[in-house]
CSV table of C-alpha atoms in Angstrom, one decimal:
chain,number,residue,atom,x,y,z
A,1,MET,CA,-19.7,-6.1,30.4
A,2,ARG,CA,-22.0,-5.7,27.2
A,3,GLU,CA,-22.1,-2.3,27.9
A,4,SER,CA,-18.7,-1.6,27.9
A,5,TYR,CA,-18.1,-3.6,25.0
A,6,ARG,CA,-20.4,-1.0,23.4
A,7,GLU,CA,-18.2,1.8,25.0
A,8,GLU,CA,-14.8,0.0,23.3
A,9,LEU,CA,-16.4,-1.0,19.9
A,10,HIS,CA,-17.6,3.3,20.1
A,11,ASP,CA,-14.2,4.7,21.5
A,12,ILE,CA,-11.8,2.3,18.6
A,13,ASN,CA,-13.4,4.2,15.9
A,14,ASP,CA,-13.3,8.2,18.4
A,15,CYS,CA,-9.5,6.6,17.5
A,16,LEU,CA,-9.8,6.1,13.5
A,17,VAL,CA,-11.1,9.8,13.8
A,18,ALA,CA,-8.6,10.9,15.9
A,19,MET,CA,-6.1,9.3,13.8
A,20,THR,CA,-7.3,10.7,10.8
A,21,ASN,CA,-6.4,13.9,11.7
A,22,ALA,CA,-3.0,13.4,12.8
A,23,VAL,CA,-2.7,11.6,9.2
A,24,GLY,CA,-4.0,15.2,8.1
A,25,SER,CA,-1.4,18.0,10.0
A,26,ALA,CA,1.7,14.8,9.3
A,27,MET,CA,0.3,15.6,5.4
A,28,SER,CA,0.0,18.7,5.9
A,29,THR,CA,3.1,19.8,8.1
A,30,ALA,CA,5.2,17.9,4.7
A,31,THR,CA,3.7,20.1,2.4
A,32,THR,CA,4.8,23.1,4.6
A,33,ALA,CA,7.9,22.2,5.3
A,34,LEU,CA,7.7,20.4,0.9
A,35,LEU,CA,7.2,23.7,-0.5
A,36,ASP,CA,8.9,25.4,2.6
A,37,ALA,CA,12.0,24.3,2.6
A,38,ASP,CA,11.6,24.0,6.6
A,39,VAL,CA,13.7,21.0,7.7
A,40,THR,CA,12.9,21.7,11.7
A,41,LEU,CA,8.6,21.3,10.2
A,42,ALA,CA,10.2,17.2,7.8
A,43,ASP,CA,11.9,16.5,11.4
A,44,ARG,CA,8.5,16.5,12.8
A,45,VAL,CA,6.9,14.3,10.9
A,46,ILE,CA,9.6,12.1,10.9
A,47,ALA,CA,9.6,11.8,13.9
A,48,GLY,CA,5.8,12.4,14.6
A,49,ASP,CA,5.4,8.3,12.2
A,50,GLU,CA,6.2,6.5,15.3
A,51,HIS,CA,3.2,8.0,17.8
A,52,ILE,CA,1.3,6.6,14.4
A,53,ASP,CA,2.2,4.0,14.3
A,54,ALA,CA,1.4,3.3,17.1
A,55,VAL,CA,-1.6,4.3,18.0
A,56,ARG,CA,-2.4,1.9,14.9
A,57,ALA,CA,-1.1,-1.3,17.0
A,58,SER,CA,-3.3,-0.4,19.8
A,59,VAL,CA,-6.6,-1.0,18.0
A,60,ASP,CA,-5.6,-3.9,16.3
A,61,GLU,CA,-4.8,-5.8,19.5
A,62,ARG,CA,-7.9,-4.2,20.6
A,63,CYS,CA,-9.4,-5.4,17.7
A,64,PHE,CA,-8.7,-8.1,18.0
A,65,THR,CA,-9.8,-8.8,22.5
A,66,LEU,CA,-12.3,-7.5,21.6
A,67,LEU,CA,-12.4,-10.2,18.7
A,68,ALA,CA,-11.7,-12.7,21.4
A,69,ARG,CA,-13.6,-12.4,24.2
A,70,GLN,CA,-16.3,-11.4,23.0
A,71,GLN,CA,-17.5,-13.0,19.8
A,72,PRO,CA,-19.1,-9.8,18.3
A,73,VAL,CA,-21.5,-11.1,14.7
A,74,ALA,CA,-23.7,-9.5,12.4
A,75,SER,CA,-23.0,-5.6,12.0
A,76,ASP,CA,-21.2,-5.1,15.0
A,77,LEU,CA,-18.3,-7.9,13.8
A,78,ARG,CA,-18.3,-6.0,10.4
A,79,ALA,CA,-17.4,-2.8,12.8
A,80,ILE,CA,-14.3,-4.4,14.4
A,81,THR,CA,-13.5,-5.9,10.3
A,82,THR,CA,-13.3,-2.7,8.9
A,83,ALA,CA,-11.4,-0.8,11.9
A,84,MET,CA,-8.8,-3.0,11.6
A,85,ALA,CA,-9.5,-2.7,7.8
A,86,THR,CA,-8.8,1.3,8.5
A,87,VAL,CA,-5.9,1.4,10.5
A,88,GLY,CA,-3.5,0.3,7.9
A,89,ASP,CA,-4.8,2.5,5.3
A,90,LEU,CA,-4.1,5.7,8.2
A,91,GLU,CA,-0.6,4.3,8.8
A,92,ARG,CA,-0.3,3.8,5.7
A,93,MET,CA,-1.1,7.2,5.2
A,94,GLY,CA,1.3,8.1,8.0
A,95,ASP,CA,4.5,6.5,5.9
A,96,LEU,CA,3.7,8.7,3.3
A,97,ALA,CA,3.2,11.8,4.3
A,98,GLN,CA,6.9,11.0,5.9
A,99,HIS,CA,8.0,9.6,2.6
A,100,ILE,CA,6.6,13.8,1.2
A,101,ALA,CA,8.9,15.2,4.8
A,102,LYS,CA,11.6,12.8,3.8
A,103,VAL,CA,12.2,13.8,1.0
A,104,ALA,CA,12.3,17.6,1.9
A,105,ARG,CA,14.6,16.7,4.7
A,106,MET,CA,16.9,15.3,1.9
A,107,ARG,CA,17.2,17.9,-0.9
A,108,PHE,CA,17.5,20.6,2.2
A,109,PRO,CA,18.5,23.4,2.2
A,110,GLU,CA,17.7,23.3,-1.3
A,111,PRO,CA,13.5,23.2,-2.5
A,112,ALA,CA,12.8,19.5,-3.6
A,113,VAL,CA,9.8,21.6,-5.5
A,114,PRO,CA,11.1,24.0,-8.6
A,115,GLN,CA,9.1,27.0,-9.1
A,116,GLU,CA,6.6,25.5,-11.3
A,117,VAL,CA,5.7,23.1,-10.3
A,118,ARG,CA,5.3,24.4,-6.2
A,119,PRO,CA,0.9,25.8,-7.5
A,120,ILE,CA,0.2,22.0,-8.3
A,121,PHE,CA,1.9,20.9,-5.2
A,122,LEU,CA,-0.1,23.1,-3.2
A,123,GLU,CA,-3.1,21.9,-4.1
A,124,ALA,CA,-2.4,17.6,-4.1
A,125,GLY,CA,-1.4,18.7,-0.6
A,126,TYR,CA,-4.7,20.4,-0.1
A,127,VAL,CA,-6.8,17.8,-1.8
A,128,ALA,CA,-4.2,15.6,0.4
A,129,GLU,CA,-6.5,16.8,4.1
A,130,SER,CA,-9.5,18.0,2.9
A,131,LEU,CA,-10.3,13.5,1.6
A,132,VAL,CA,-8.9,12.8,4.9
A,133,THR,CA,-10.6,15.5,6.8
A,134,LYS,CA,-13.7,14.4,4.8
A,135,ALA,CA,-13.0,10.6,5.3
A,136,GLY,CA,-12.8,10.7,9.2
A,137,ALA,CA,-16.1,12.5,9.2
A,138,ILE,CA,-17.3,9.6,7.0
A,139,ILE,CA,-16.1,7.5,9.1
A,140,ALA,CA,-17.2,9.8,12.4
A,141,LYS,CA,-21.8,9.7,11.2
A,142,ARG,CA,-21.0,6.3,9.2
A,143,ASP,CA,-21.5,8.0,6.1
A,144,VAL,CA,-22.7,6.8,3.2
A,145,ALA,CA,-23.4,9.5,0.7
A,146,ALA,CA,-20.6,11.8,1.8
A,147,ALA,CA,-18.2,8.2,1.8
A,148,LEU,CA,-19.6,7.7,-2.4
A,149,GLU,CA,-19.2,11.7,-3.6
A,150,LEU,CA,-14.8,11.1,-2.5
A,151,GLU,CA,-14.5,9.2,-5.3
A,152,ALA,CA,-15.0,12.8,-6.9
A,153,ASP,CA,-12.5,14.5,-4.7
A,154,ASP,CA,-10.1,11.8,-5.5
A,155,ASP,CA,-10.6,12.4,-8.7
A,156,MET,CA,-9.6,15.4,-8.2
A,157,MET,CA,-5.8,14.3,-7.1
A,158,ASP,CA,-5.4,12.1,-10.2
A,159,ARG,CA,-5.8,15.3,-12.6
A,160,LEU,CA,-3.6,17.2,-10.1
A,161,HIS,CA,-1.0,14.2,-10.9
A,162,ALA,CA,-1.3,14.5,-14.9
A,163,GLN,CA,-0.4,17.5,-14.5
A,164,LEU,CA,2.5,17.6,-12.7
A,165,PHE,CA,3.5,14.3,-15.5
A,166,ARG,CA,2.9,17.2,-19.1
A,167,GLU,CA,5.0,20.0,-16.8
A,168,LEU,CA,7.9,17.2,-16.2
A,169,LEU,CA,7.8,16.2,-19.5
A,170,SER,CA,6.9,20.3,-21.2
A,171,GLU,CA,10.1,21.2,-24.0
A,172,ASP,CA,11.7,23.6,-21.5
A,173,TRP,CA,11.8,21.6,-18.0
A,174,PRO,CA,15.1,22.5,-17.1
A,175,HIS,CA,16.0,20.7,-13.7
A,176,GLY,CA,17.1,18.0,-14.3
A,177,ILE,CA,16.7,14.0,-13.2
A,178,GLU,CA,17.5,14.4,-10.4
A,179,SER,CA,14.5,16.9,-9.3
A,180,ALA,CA,12.3,14.9,-12.4
A,181,ILE,CA,13.3,11.7,-9.9
A,182,ASP,CA,12.0,14.1,-7.3
A,183,ILE,CA,8.9,15.5,-8.4
A,184,THR,CA,7.4,11.6,-9.9
A,185,LEU,CA,7.9,9.7,-6.6
A,186,LEU,CA,6.3,12.9,-5.2
A,187,GLY,CA,3.7,12.9,-7.3
A,188,ARG,CA,3.4,9.5,-6.8
A,189,TYR,CA,2.7,9.6,-3.1
A,190,TYR,CA,0.0,12.6,-2.4
A,191,GLU,CA,-1.6,10.0,-5.5
A,192,ARG,CA,-1.3,6.8,-3.0
A,193,PHE,CA,-2.3,9.1,-0.1
A,194,ALA,CA,-5.4,9.7,-2.0
A,195,ASP,CA,-6.5,6.2,-2.7
A,196,HIS,CA,-6.3,5.1,0.9
A,197,ALA,CA,-8.0,8.2,1.7
A,198,VAL,CA,-10.9,6.2,-1.4
A,199,SER,CA,-10.3,2.2,0.1
A,200,VAL,CA,-11.2,4.3,4.4
A,201,ALA,CA,-14.5,6.0,2.5
A,202,ARG,CA,-15.6,3.3,1.2
A,203,ARG,CA,-14.5,0.4,4.4
A,204,VAL,CA,-17.0,2.5,5.5
A,205,VAL,CA,-20.1,1.5,2.7
A,206,TYR,CA,-19.1,-1.9,4.2
A,207,LEU,CA,-19.6,-1.1,7.4
A,208,VAL,CA,-23.4,0.4,6.7
A,209,THR,CA,-24.3,-0.9,3.7
A,210,GLY,CA,-22.7,-4.8,4.5
A,211,GLU,CA,-21.7,-5.0,-0.1
A,212,ARG,CA,-17.5,-5.1,-0.2
A,213,PRO,CA,-16.0,-1.7,-1.3
A,214,LEU,CA,-14.1,-2.3,-5.0
A,215,PRO,CA,-10.3,-2.4,-3.8
A,216,ALA,CA,-9.1,1.1,-4.4
A,217,GLY,CA,-5.7,1.7,-6.7
A,218,ALA,CA,-6.4,-0.9,-8.2
A,219,GLU,CA,-6.3,1.5,-11.0
A,220,ALA,CA,-2.0,2.9,-12.1
B,1,MET,CA,-19.5,-29.0,11.6
B,2,ARG,CA,-15.5,-28.3,14.2
B,3,GLU,CA,-14.0,-30.8,11.7
B,4,SER,CA,-15.4,-28.3,8.6
B,5,TYR,CA,-14.6,-25.3,9.9
B,6,ARG,CA,-10.3,-27.2,10.4
B,7,GLU,CA,-11.5,-28.1,6.6
B,8,GLU,CA,-11.7,-24.4,5.8
B,9,LEU,CA,-9.4,-22.8,8.2
B,10,HIS,CA,-6.7,-25.0,5.4
B,11,ASP,CA,-8.1,-24.5,2.8
B,12,ILE,CA,-7.7,-20.1,3.1
B,13,ASN,CA,-4.3,-21.7,4.2
B,14,ASP,CA,-4.1,-23.5,1.1
B,15,CYS,CA,-5.5,-19.8,-1.1
B,16,LEU,CA,-3.2,-18.3,0.2
B,17,VAL,CA,-0.3,-20.6,-0.7
B,18,ALA,CA,-2.5,-20.1,-4.3
B,19,MET,CA,-2.7,-16.6,-4.8
B,20,THR,CA,1.0,-16.7,-4.1
B,21,ASN,CA,1.7,-18.5,-6.9
B,22,ALA,CA,-0.5,-16.1,-8.7
B,23,VAL,CA,1.2,-13.5,-7.6
B,24,GLY,CA,4.7,-14.4,-8.6
B,25,SER,CA,4.0,-15.8,-12.3
B,26,ALA,CA,2.0,-12.5,-12.7
B,27,MET,CA,4.9,-10.7,-11.0
B,28,SER,CA,7.5,-12.7,-14.1
B,29,THR,CA,5.1,-12.6,-16.8
B,30,ALA,CA,5.1,-8.2,-16.4
B,31,THR,CA,8.8,-8.1,-15.9
B,32,THR,CA,9.2,-10.7,-18.9
B,33,ALA,CA,6.9,-8.2,-20.6
B,34,LEU,CA,8.4,-5.8,-19.6
B,35,LEU,CA,12.1,-6.1,-20.7
B,36,ASP,CA,10.6,-8.1,-24.5
B,37,ALA,CA,8.7,-5.4,-25.1
B,38,ASP,CA,6.0,-7.7,-25.6
B,39,VAL,CA,2.2,-6.2,-25.5
B,40,THR,CA,0.8,-10.1,-25.5
B,41,LEU,CA,2.1,-11.1,-22.3
B,42,ALA,CA,1.6,-7.5,-20.8
B,43,ASP,CA,-1.8,-7.7,-20.9
B,44,ARG,CA,-2.6,-11.2,-20.2
B,45,VAL,CA,-1.4,-10.4,-16.2
B,46,ILE,CA,-3.6,-6.5,-16.7
B,47,ALA,CA,-7.0,-9.3,-17.4
B,48,GLY,CA,-5.3,-11.5,-15.0
B,49,ASP,CA,-5.6,-9.0,-12.2
B,50,GLU,CA,-9.1,-9.6,-11.9
B,51,HIS,CA,-9.1,-13.1,-11.5
B,52,ILE,CA,-6.3,-12.2,-7.6
B,53,ASP,CA,-9.3,-9.3,-6.9
B,54,ALA,CA,-11.4,-11.8,-6.7
B,55,VAL,CA,-9.5,-14.6,-4.7
B,56,ARG,CA,-8.8,-11.9,-2.7
B,57,ALA,CA,-13.1,-10.6,-1.7
B,58,SER,CA,-13.4,-14.4,-1.3
B,59,VAL,CA,-11.5,-15.4,1.5
B,60,ASP,CA,-12.1,-12.6,2.8
B,61,GLU,CA,-15.9,-13.4,3.3
B,62,ARG,CA,-15.3,-17.0,4.3
B,63,CYS,CA,-12.7,-14.9,7.2
B,64,PHE,CA,-15.6,-13.0,8.0
B,65,THR,CA,-18.0,-16.3,8.1
B,66,LEU,CA,-16.1,-18.2,10.2
B,67,LEU,CA,-15.5,-15.3,12.5
B,68,ALA,CA,-19.3,-14.8,12.4
B,69,ARG,CA,-19.9,-18.7,13.0
B,70,GLN,CA,-17.0,-20.3,15.1
B,71,GLN,CA,-16.8,-17.5,17.2
B,72,PRO,CA,-12.6,-18.2,17.3
B,73,VAL,CA,-10.6,-17.2,19.9
B,74,ALA,CA,-6.7,-17.4,20.0
B,75,SER,CA,-5.1,-19.8,17.3
B,76,ASP,CA,-7.5,-20.2,15.2
B,77,LEU,CA,-8.1,-16.5,15.7
B,78,ARG,CA,-5.3,-15.3,15.6
B,79,ALA,CA,-4.8,-17.2,12.3
B,80,ILE,CA,-7.8,-16.1,10.5
B,81,THR,CA,-7.0,-12.3,11.0
B,82,THR,CA,-3.6,-13.1,9.8
B,83,ALA,CA,-5.4,-14.0,6.9
B,84,MET,CA,-7.8,-11.2,6.3
B,85,ALA,CA,-3.9,-8.5,6.4
B,86,THR,CA,-1.7,-11.4,4.0
B,87,VAL,CA,-5.0,-11.2,0.8
B,88,GLY,CA,-4.8,-8.0,1.2
B,89,ASP,CA,-0.8,-8.1,1.1
B,90,LEU,CA,-1.4,-10.8,-1.8
B,91,GLU,CA,-3.8,-8.2,-3.6
B,92,ARG,CA,-1.8,-5.5,-3.5
B,93,MET,CA,1.3,-7.4,-4.9
B,94,GLY,CA,-1.7,-8.4,-8.0
B,95,ASP,CA,-1.5,-4.6,-9.0
B,96,LEU,CA,2.0,-3.5,-8.5
B,97,ALA,CA,2.6,-6.6,-11.1
B,98,GLN,CA,0.2,-5.3,-13.1
B,99,HIS,CA,1.4,-1.8,-12.8
B,100,ILE,CA,4.5,-2.8,-14.8
B,101,ALA,CA,2.3,-4.8,-17.4
B,102,LYS,CA,0.4,-1.0,-17.7
B,103,VAL,CA,4.2,1.2,-17.9
B,104,ALA,CA,5.1,-2.4,-20.6
B,105,ARG,CA,1.9,-1.8,-22.7
B,106,MET,CA,2.2,2.0,-22.9
B,107,ARG,CA,6.0,2.3,-24.0
B,108,PHE,CA,5.3,-0.2,-26.6
B,109,PRO,CA,6.9,-1.1,-28.8
B,110,GLU,CA,9.9,1.3,-27.6
B,111,PRO,CA,11.1,-1.0,-25.1
B,112,ALA,CA,9.8,0.7,-21.6
B,113,VAL,CA,13.6,0.1,-20.2
B,114,PRO,CA,17.0,1.6,-21.6
B,115,GLN,CA,20.0,-1.4,-21.7
B,116,GLU,CA,21.7,0.3,-19.1
B,117,VAL,CA,18.8,-0.6,-16.8
B,118,ARG,CA,17.7,-4.6,-18.1
B,119,PRO,CA,20.0,-6.0,-16.3
B,120,ILE,CA,19.2,-4.9,-13.0
B,121,PHE,CA,15.5,-5.0,-13.7
B,122,LEU,CA,16.0,-9.0,-14.8
B,123,GLU,CA,17.0,-8.9,-11.2
B,124,ALA,CA,14.3,-7.2,-9.6
B,125,GLY,CA,12.4,-9.7,-11.5
B,126,TYR,CA,14.4,-12.2,-9.8
B,127,VAL,CA,14.3,-11.6,-6.8
B,128,ALA,CA,10.2,-10.1,-6.2
B,129,GLU,CA,9.4,-14.2,-7.7
B,130,SER,CA,11.7,-15.2,-5.1
B,131,LEU,CA,10.8,-13.2,-2.4
B,132,VAL,CA,7.1,-14.3,-2.9
B,133,THR,CA,7.4,-18.2,-4.1
B,134,LYS,CA,9.6,-17.5,0.0
B,135,ALA,CA,6.4,-16.3,1.4
B,136,GLY,CA,3.7,-18.7,-0.7
B,137,ALA,CA,6.7,-21.5,0.8
B,138,ILE,CA,6.5,-19.3,4.8
B,139,ILE,CA,2.2,-19.6,4.6
B,140,ALA,CA,2.5,-23.0,4.0
B,141,LYS,CA,4.8,-24.6,6.8
B,142,ARG,CA,4.3,-21.8,9.0
B,143,ASP,CA,8.5,-21.2,9.4
B,144,VAL,CA,9.1,-18.9,12.2
B,145,ALA,CA,12.5,-19.0,10.8
B,146,ALA,CA,12.5,-18.3,6.9
B,147,ALA,CA,9.9,-15.7,7.1
B,148,LEU,CA,12.7,-13.9,9.8
B,149,GLU,CA,15.2,-14.6,6.8
B,150,LEU,CA,12.7,-12.6,4.3
B,151,GLU,CA,14.1,-9.8,5.0
B,152,ALA,CA,17.9,-10.7,3.8
B,153,ASP,CA,16.4,-11.1,0.0
B,154,ASP,CA,14.4,-7.3,0.7
B,155,ASP,CA,18.2,-6.2,1.3
B,156,MET,CA,19.2,-6.9,-2.2
B,157,MET,CA,15.7,-5.7,-3.3
B,158,ASP,CA,16.6,-2.7,-1.5
B,159,ARG,CA,20.0,-3.3,-3.4
B,160,LEU,CA,19.4,-2.9,-7.1
B,161,HIS,CA,17.5,-0.1,-6.2
B,162,ALA,CA,20.1,2.2,-5.1
B,163,GLN,CA,22.3,0.9,-7.6
B,164,LEU,CA,19.0,2.4,-10.2
B,165,PHE,CA,18.7,5.2,-9.0
B,166,ARG,CA,22.9,5.1,-9.6
B,167,GLU,CA,22.2,5.2,-13.2
B,168,LEU,CA,19.3,7.5,-14.1
B,169,LEU,CA,22.0,10.1,-12.2
B,170,SER,CA,25.2,9.3,-14.0
B,171,GLU,CA,26.1,12.7,-16.4
B,172,ASP,CA,25.5,9.9,-19.5
B,173,TRP,CA,22.3,9.4,-18.3
B,174,PRO,CA,21.0,9.6,-22.7
B,175,HIS,CA,17.4,9.2,-22.3
B,176,GLY,CA,15.9,12.0,-21.2
B,177,ILE,CA,12.6,12.9,-19.0
B,178,GLU,CA,10.7,10.0,-20.1
B,179,SER,CA,12.5,7.4,-19.8
B,180,ALA,CA,13.7,8.9,-16.4
B,181,ILE,CA,9.8,9.0,-15.2
B,182,ASP,CA,9.4,5.4,-16.0
B,183,ILE,CA,12.4,4.0,-14.4
B,184,THR,CA,11.4,5.9,-11.2
B,185,LEU,CA,7.8,4.5,-10.8
B,186,LEU,CA,9.3,1.1,-12.0
B,187,GLY,CA,11.7,0.8,-9.6
B,188,ARG,CA,9.3,2.0,-6.8
B,189,TYR,CA,6.5,-0.8,-8.2
B,190,TYR,CA,9.6,-4.0,-7.6
B,191,GLU,CA,10.3,-2.0,-4.5
B,192,ARG,CA,6.6,-1.8,-2.6
B,193,PHE,CA,6.0,-5.7,-4.1
B,194,ALA,CA,8.7,-6.7,-2.1
B,195,ASP,CA,8.1,-4.7,0.8
B,196,HIS,CA,5.1,-5.9,1.2
B,197,ALA,CA,6.6,-9.7,0.5
B,198,VAL,CA,8.4,-9.3,4.2
B,199,SER,CA,5.1,-8.3,5.9
B,200,VAL,CA,3.2,-11.4,5.1
B,201,ALA,CA,6.7,-13.3,6.6
B,202,ARG,CA,5.8,-11.0,9.4
B,203,ARG,CA,2.3,-11.9,9.7
B,204,VAL,CA,3.2,-15.7,9.7
B,205,VAL,CA,5.9,-15.0,12.6
B,206,TYR,CA,2.9,-12.5,14.5
B,207,LEU,CA,0.3,-16.3,14.0
B,208,VAL,CA,2.9,-18.0,15.3
B,209,THR,CA,4.4,-16.7,18.1
B,210,GLY,CA,1.3,-14.2,18.6
B,211,GLU,CA,4.6,-11.0,18.0
B,212,ARG,CA,2.6,-8.2,16.5
B,213,PRO,CA,5.0,-7.6,13.6
B,214,LEU,CA,6.7,-4.4,12.6
B,215,PRO,CA,5.0,-2.3,9.8
B,216,ALA,CA,6.4,-3.5,6.8
B,217,GLY,CA,8.4,-0.6,4.2
B,218,ALA,CA,7.5,2.3,6.6
B,219,GLU,CA,10.6,3.5,5.0
B,220,ALA,CA,10.7,5.3,1.7
């Protein structure tokens, strides 16, 4: 029983890593759908979110069962409570990718993103995917050093977000209010995605060191 | 020991209820700060978020300690894992109130909210406060019927949100892009606040019935 308990803990961790892959893929596909006004890709992301939600529910249940049956203490207990918190972040990241896909779908066949800000979204998509890929490696290896480095990558997303607002507020933004609303919400979705990736990394720091991470995204 | 364990569980539940009060008060104050361009009130909300974060950390620690020392099963275990998830929602609601206060502060001494949409934000503030007040009562009484009713109140917030976009997109929006960005983000903050209140209510349904709630706010 003890052996299968260890195996179950390992397996839950593998599930979290697989979820980072699924969420990264959703984000990458959503960004392509957005930039190419590709409604087929957008629909794929929208439909795929159900799977991510199901994995989250399954991980939650398995963690609960482990707590009830094995009554773990110390680092095992921390691993389980951390997993329960981490799936919450990952599921939310899936939602945010879905929100981006929905904007692409809503504006189709027009592109939701005007030419001027395409490079910013291309880079935001790249940074988002890179953050969640690193978060996956951090979970897999319990890599505290890499977790602490992730904050710097998040700063890059904040800079992109600021750049986006500068574009929107430049004198010659010719795309009107509707487009400004889209861009504002899209910017927020990418930013929140990055915040959750940082939050995942901070949870690994807590898991390994026992020190509680600060909440991510406490800043606007 | 068993007696103090029960007391501790009760006390954690009281803490959650107190947090709903703190978060409701933050939201109410943030809305007033926003509508009255009152920077003193805005600063109060911004400074007060630290307290909400501290309560969250304390509840998290106490839940973890209960899990480690008491190794609860069944409904007690569910009460603890639900409390850990609920404090996450409540802390985030505090963040959102803080975000609203920061918009008020950023535009001071100008009001961030133009006259045309003041009634919508006034009502959004009222609905938000009502949702979190009801969520507090639902936690206190483990009231499943009231928890299920909360979804209808959230529909009201969705309607207000839709109304906000109609105003922004009307032909005669004279306030420019910067104001449209503010209004878009503010609308999002109120909507997310409501989503988290619904999520808290759903967690109580799970706690009492053992059926997993669906994730709130999965829709854009």
